[in-house]
XYZ file of C-alpha atoms in Angstrom:
438
model
C 34.864 15.029 25.050
C 32.378 12.190 25.154
C 33.189 9.055 26.921
C 31.441 6.807 24.557
C 28.607 6.754 21.819
C 25.839 6.481 24.396
C 26.923 9.605 26.126
C 27.003 11.149 22.778
C 23.615 9.990 21.957
C 22.423 11.645 25.297
C 24.045 14.968 24.265
C 22.386 14.745 20.835
C 18.917 14.281 22.385
C 19.430 17.078 25.005
C 20.651 19.590 22.352
C 17.629 19.053 20.084
C 15.228 19.358 22.956
C 17.125 22.540 24.149
C 16.841 24.117 20.729
C 13.275 22.990 20.055
C 11.814 26.567 19.971
C 14.390 27.676 17.484
C 13.691 24.584 15.318
C 9.945 25.269 15.349
C 10.529 28.894 14.317
C 12.728 27.916 11.603
C 10.188 25.669 10.015
C 7.320 28.182 10.738
C 9.253 30.758 8.890
C 10.197 28.317 5.950
C 6.463 27.456 5.682
C 5.487 31.128 5.281
C 7.209 31.369 1.997
C 4.694 30.795 -0.904
C 6.969 28.540 -2.850
C 4.373 27.154 -5.211
C 5.827 25.415 -8.156
C 5.511 27.957 -10.988
C 3.951 25.399 -13.324
C 1.005 24.837 -10.989
C -0.038 28.490 -10.617
C -1.224 31.697 -12.624
C 0.927 33.799 -10.392
C 4.178 32.754 -11.931
C 6.233 35.869 -11.253
C 5.062 35.944 -7.597
C 5.891 32.180 -7.019
C 9.481 32.619 -8.530
C 10.242 35.449 -6.384
C 8.868 33.759 -3.231
C 11.064 30.539 -4.113
C 14.187 32.547 -4.711
C 13.534 34.810 -1.476
C 13.093 31.517 0.498
C 16.342 29.793 -0.750
C 18.212 33.096 -0.170
C 16.737 33.230 3.419
C 17.639 29.422 3.971
C 21.194 30.065 2.680
C 21.600 33.048 4.989
C 20.611 30.876 7.945
C 22.919 28.069 7.057
C 25.668 30.468 6.989
C 24.752 31.754 10.382
C 24.603 28.124 11.755
C 28.276 27.876 10.714
C 27.844 23.990 10.274
C 28.619 23.906 6.647
C 32.040 24.354 4.831
C 30.645 25.078 1.461
C 27.217 26.513 0.319
C 26.204 26.880 -3.308
C 23.130 27.560 -5.217
C 23.266 25.742 -8.601
C 20.765 26.777 -11.015
C 19.654 26.199 -14.687
C 17.192 28.988 -14.275
C 18.946 31.639 -12.158
C 15.576 32.701 -10.744
C 14.964 29.286 -9.263
C 18.126 28.150 -7.545
C 18.573 25.079 -5.667
C 20.874 24.646 -2.426
C 23.874 22.512 -1.869
C 25.354 22.645 1.567
C 28.359 20.446 2.253
C 29.965 19.608 5.649
C 33.502 18.226 4.848
C 34.649 15.173 6.453
C 37.971 15.117 8.462
C 39.389 12.176 6.458
C 38.387 9.503 4.089
C 35.127 8.014 5.067
C 31.790 7.222 3.636
C 29.643 10.130 2.590
C 26.029 10.797 2.972
C 23.611 13.147 1.197
C 20.130 14.311 2.221
C 17.647 15.490 -0.375
C 14.492 17.417 -0.194
C 12.302 19.848 -2.237
C 11.284 23.334 -1.412
C 8.537 23.810 -4.129
C 4.872 23.102 -2.896
C 1.541 22.763 -4.599
C -0.954 25.293 -4.586
C -3.708 26.035 -1.970
C -7.057 25.857 -3.934
C -9.899 28.344 -3.158
C -11.978 25.552 -1.728
C -9.114 24.412 0.479
C -8.474 27.862 1.618
C -12.077 28.370 2.689
C -12.053 24.993 4.621
C -8.697 25.490 6.333
C -9.121 25.932 9.902
C -8.008 28.848 12.182
C -4.266 28.064 11.228
C -3.994 29.643 7.707
C -2.246 27.862 4.841
C 0.910 30.337 4.697
C 0.954 30.938 8.547
C 3.569 28.451 9.681
C 1.596 28.786 12.920
C 2.614 26.855 15.783
C -0.342 25.468 17.774
C -1.724 22.222 19.400
C 1.730 20.972 19.376
C 1.755 20.991 15.601
C 3.224 23.163 12.903
C 0.509 24.144 10.227
C 0.755 25.084 6.546
C 1.269 24.102 3.097
C 4.556 22.179 2.621
C 4.889 21.454 6.563
C 4.573 17.828 5.637
C 5.506 17.995 2.058
C 8.256 18.491 2.597
C 9.765 21.562 4.339
C 9.403 19.622 7.674
C 11.713 16.770 6.408
C 14.278 19.414 5.083
C 14.230 21.146 8.404
C 14.894 17.785 10.055
C 18.127 16.949 8.181
C 19.366 20.556 8.186
C 19.065 20.561 12.101
C 20.663 17.150 12.500
C 23.791 18.372 10.862
C 23.835 21.539 12.785
C 23.307 19.639 16.047
C 26.236 17.591 15.408
C 28.259 20.555 14.627
C 27.114 22.523 17.809
C 28.295 19.456 19.918
C 31.741 19.705 18.232
C 31.346 16.291 16.377
C 33.792 15.736 13.576
C 32.877 13.279 10.992
C 35.121 11.072 8.752
C 32.742 11.293 5.648
C 31.229 14.311 3.908
C 27.553 15.102 4.694
C 25.667 17.243 2.283
C 22.172 18.815 2.502
C 20.342 19.478 -0.808
C 17.172 21.413 -1.378
C 15.698 21.438 -4.903
C 12.878 23.099 -6.907
C 10.752 21.520 -9.622
C 10.134 18.210 -7.803
C 6.272 18.577 -7.683
C 6.033 18.661 -11.512
C 8.979 16.217 -12.017
C 10.999 19.132 -13.562
C 14.228 17.354 -12.902
C 16.246 19.440 -15.278
C 15.958 22.668 -13.090
C 16.254 20.679 -9.884
C 17.640 17.332 -9.162
C 19.700 17.198 -12.326
C 21.071 20.607 -11.870
C 22.340 19.485 -8.455
C 23.770 16.161 -9.602
C 25.727 17.825 -12.570
C 27.190 20.609 -10.168
C 28.270 18.585 -7.231
C 29.928 15.432 -6.598
C 27.561 13.843 -4.223
C 28.178 10.773 -2.309
C 26.607 7.672 -3.750
C 24.340 7.024 -0.897
C 21.722 9.272 0.389
C 18.331 9.970 2.207
C 15.241 11.269 0.522
C 13.348 13.034 3.310
C 9.921 12.751 1.946
C 7.079 11.995 4.467
C 6.700 8.126 4.965
C 4.773 7.972 8.044
C 7.990 7.101 10.053
C 8.528 4.029 7.868
C 11.906 3.283 6.149
C 11.600 2.812 2.441
C 14.485 1.399 0.733
C 12.402 0.540 -2.320
C 10.342 2.927 -4.334
C 7.900 2.305 -7.243
C 8.567 3.190 -10.822
C 6.329 5.464 -12.797
C 5.594 6.599 -16.398
C 2.744 8.429 -18.046
C 1.328 7.455 -21.538
C -1.023 9.065 -24.259
C -2.975 6.923 -26.653
C -4.618 8.596 -29.671
C -7.105 6.739 -32.027
C -8.310 8.072 -35.263
C -11.731 6.793 -36.456
C -14.043 8.038 -39.205
C -16.749 10.712 -38.593
C -20.425 10.692 -39.850
C -23.715 12.093 -38.852
C -24.702 10.471 -35.489
C -28.088 9.461 -37.114
C -25.924 6.777 -39.083
C -24.596 5.149 -36.029
C -26.719 1.978 -36.654
C -24.861 1.673 -40.020
C -21.583 1.784 -38.123
C -22.140 -0.956 -35.811
C -24.481 -3.397 -37.578
C -24.042 -5.518 -40.797
C -24.689 -3.782 -44.040
C -25.586 -4.977 -47.598
C -22.782 -6.244 -49.920
C -20.969 -3.296 -51.526
C -22.006 -0.742 -49.098
C -19.258 1.196 -47.176
C -19.129 1.544 -43.516
C -20.017 5.353 -43.075
C -18.176 6.062 -39.916
C -16.024 4.575 -37.135
C -16.318 5.769 -33.563
C -12.928 6.480 -32.013
C -14.523 6.489 -28.594
C -15.821 2.892 -28.855
C -12.482 1.731 -30.195
C -10.720 3.403 -27.202
C -13.173 1.557 -24.808
C -11.644 -1.662 -26.031
C -8.201 -0.568 -25.236
C -9.409 0.714 -21.908
C -11.029 -2.564 -21.034
C -7.932 -4.543 -21.918
C -5.757 -2.209 -19.718
C -8.167 -2.711 -16.843
C -7.748 -6.595 -17.252
C -3.901 -6.142 -17.417
C -4.035 -4.063 -14.159
C -6.008 -6.785 -12.501
C -3.416 -9.471 -13.710
C -0.659 -7.197 -12.227
C -2.632 -6.953 -8.815
C -2.726 -10.769 -8.829
C 0.720 -11.770 -9.834
C 2.999 -8.694 -9.602
C 4.021 -8.584 -5.964
C 6.812 -7.286 -4.050
C 7.746 -7.730 -0.170
C 7.646 -3.880 0.485
C 4.876 -3.079 -1.901
C 1.320 -2.601 -0.679
C -0.884 -5.296 -2.548
C -2.225 -4.175 -5.731
C -0.183 -0.886 -5.797
C 1.160 -1.701 -9.294
C -1.624 0.043 -11.247
C -2.861 1.761 -14.399
C -4.711 5.118 -13.840
C -6.714 6.687 -16.675
C -6.723 10.340 -15.716
C -8.124 11.954 -18.852
C -10.252 10.920 -21.849
C -11.231 13.407 -24.563
C -13.051 12.431 -27.866
C -14.940 13.964 -30.670
C -15.322 17.432 -32.190
C -18.926 18.007 -31.997
C -22.011 16.872 -30.039
C -23.820 15.755 -33.201
C -21.208 13.573 -35.088
C -19.623 10.158 -34.644
C -16.251 10.909 -32.804
C -13.405 10.886 -35.300
C -10.677 10.932 -32.685
C -10.155 10.046 -29.065
C -7.136 10.522 -26.683
C -6.648 8.712 -23.457
C -4.104 9.758 -20.856
C -2.937 8.097 -17.803
C -0.100 6.750 -15.701
C 1.450 3.516 -14.590
C 3.007 2.695 -11.295
C 5.080 -0.319 -11.333
C 6.780 -2.534 -8.819
C 10.395 -1.834 -7.540
C 11.912 -4.821 -8.920
C 10.815 -4.290 -12.455
C 12.484 -2.526 -15.251
C 10.867 0.377 -17.296
C 11.292 -1.332 -20.600
C 9.818 -4.716 -19.228
C 6.753 -2.931 -17.981
C 6.440 -0.655 -21.157
C 6.616 -3.711 -23.301
C 3.770 -5.449 -21.353
C 1.570 -2.534 -21.564
C 2.184 -2.090 -25.307
C 1.757 -5.796 -25.833
C -1.756 -5.601 -24.249
C -2.754 -2.653 -26.663
C -1.427 -4.590 -29.676
C -3.703 -7.527 -28.858
C -6.583 -5.142 -29.397
C -5.269 -3.605 -32.421
C -4.743 -7.100 -34.064
C -8.285 -8.028 -33.158
C -9.985 -5.100 -34.738
C -10.177 -4.596 -38.557
C -10.120 -0.927 -38.342
C -7.115 -0.491 -35.954
C -5.150 -3.127 -37.844
C -5.215 -0.633 -40.678
C -5.234 2.498 -38.666
C -3.228 1.856 -35.456
C -3.346 4.195 -32.527
C -0.376 6.577 -31.823
C 1.085 5.880 -28.453
C 3.395 8.269 -26.557
C 5.404 6.769 -23.738
C 6.798 8.422 -21.670
C 4.441 11.228 -21.878
C 4.792 14.558 -20.301
C 7.672 13.815 -17.926
C 10.572 11.311 -18.050
C 10.067 7.900 -16.834
C 10.951 7.517 -13.190
C 13.002 4.330 -12.827
C 12.117 2.052 -9.717
C 14.509 1.837 -6.895
C 14.961 -1.528 -5.308
C 17.472 -1.428 -2.320
C 17.036 -4.156 0.136
C 16.077 -3.946 3.804
C 19.540 -5.425 4.562
C 21.411 -2.774 2.670
C 23.943 -1.211 5.091
C 22.342 2.205 4.803
C 18.984 0.877 5.663
C 20.390 -0.922 8.689
C 22.019 2.206 10.010
C 18.931 4.145 9.938
C 16.799 1.145 11.234
C 19.074 1.139 14.240
C 18.908 4.940 14.627
C 15.153 4.875 14.491
C 14.889 2.037 17.097
C 17.199 3.931 19.335
C 15.094 7.178 19.388
C 11.474 5.846 18.824
C 11.685 2.323 20.301
C 9.939 -0.548 18.756
C 10.536 -2.369 15.282
C 10.571 -0.001 12.426
C 8.077 -0.796 9.474
C 9.582 -1.179 6.068
C 7.529 -0.293 2.916
C 7.537 1.755 -0.333
C 6.664 5.479 -0.055
C 2.988 6.322 0.287
C 3.604 9.188 -2.371
C 5.006 6.432 -4.535
C 7.798 8.354 -6.352
C 10.236 11.296 -5.739
C 13.611 12.647 -6.953
C 15.316 9.635 -5.681
C 13.973 7.781 -8.697
C 15.821 9.856 -11.129
C 18.979 9.451 -9.161
C 18.953 5.663 -9.647
C 19.899 6.188 -13.314
C 23.094 7.915 -12.213
C 23.958 5.064 -9.966
C 22.980 6.635 -6.670
C 21.638 4.394 -3.650
C 18.730 6.048 -1.797
C 16.236 5.219 0.953
C 13.060 7.413 1.472
C 12.466 7.931 5.123
C 10.673 10.880 6.841
C 7.949 12.326 8.882
C 4.336 11.405 9.420
C 2.351 12.368 6.205
C -0.425 14.713 7.432
C -2.645 16.131 4.684
C -0.117 16.403 1.943
C -1.553 18.415 -0.832
C -4.688 18.897 1.089
C -6.529 21.033 3.591
C -5.078 21.712 7.178
C -1.563 20.256 6.322
C 0.670 19.922 9.407
C 3.439 18.037 11.140
C 3.689 17.010 14.876
C 6.240 18.906 16.707
C 7.292 15.669 18.588
C 7.735 13.885 15.269
C 10.030 16.803 14.054
C 12.288 16.512 17.010
C 12.553 12.779 16.948
C 13.478 12.700 13.312
C 16.200 15.210 13.888
C 17.552 12.909 16.552
C 17.375 9.849 14.293
C 18.821 11.664 11.266
C 21.885 12.809 13.483
C 22.386 9.289 14.920
C 22.331 7.872 11.230
C 24.800 10.404 10.171
C 26.951 9.662 13.223
C 27.195 5.963 12.314
C 27.137 6.132 8.556
C 29.831 9.074 8.272
C 31.678 7.694 11.363
C 32.360 9.789 14.410
C 35.980 10.961 14.169
C 36.941 10.890 17.886
């Protein structure tokens, strides 16, 4: 059918260009579903229904495409199904999966007012862009890998290895149980895959790790008029009337700021942006009333850590820094803080594939063939994704996707040209990794 791979590459490029309007319309409709993560909205019932309707529509389209041999909707919550679509290989060969999430973040009232003529849920195609919440994060990436598999099918290309497309829910709130875990438990996936999150067209074989923490300190309350007696020396035999938990928390915060500074200087990785290993304080709350020394204080935050580090190593260094403060303070020695790690969501282990990993090299070649130039390598700008949770199960993933354009913000969009190019890149990558059975 095709004389050589070069002729096949030309056929792929032509087929994508010919089907461009269909591709744009598919993504436009996909974006129009308000698939807001239910944990991020007050309109929970509407969000759940929109997500289910969306995945039912996607499943219907995949069946119409005829490019998948098996399509399932594994679910922990039957109202929030995932999608697994498998194209069987013709014989034993290397398999490949693609992963993306359908859930999106809300559009705030302020964002909606600031949105331009292309409204958040319109999926409008204008100015050589496709607009709307989720276009970049990450329905555009999902569209790209679905259509890459479809194009190969349309051209009559058989593959030796299986190729699987997965669409999950729950990613925006790291609710892995209903999303990526449900997929991994229901389906025997290949051990290698692509996470199609937006990466500004950069190839990201390594991904940062991430965990959250809560630190609670319990002091001793008294009237604020007695503050001077809580911070200055008193006469022999006189008890200290109060201990300000907020003051003590500031000591710990200062120590964590110093630790973050040390990490910035000494914790480096060839693909990590300098200083990206960080400690962010996202919430501090203390005291029960405006007129008393604070009896309690809680600090919540998150740690982003380098791809080559293990969770336990980073957590232990974090706890050691806090322990240094505790040991140096008389009150905290007797009343140590309560520390919860991980907090709110499970730890996301770091992923540390090499730029020389075979999967990386395959998609490096595919990107070069389509876009020209030398591809850049980095860690994802969004830092973590469901690929982190797959590391624990022995999967090897790289994150590689479209340009990031106002993810989670006002006027989110993707470039039409980027979408077509990424379909071509994914198709060439599939062709080489899963092997053309000619």
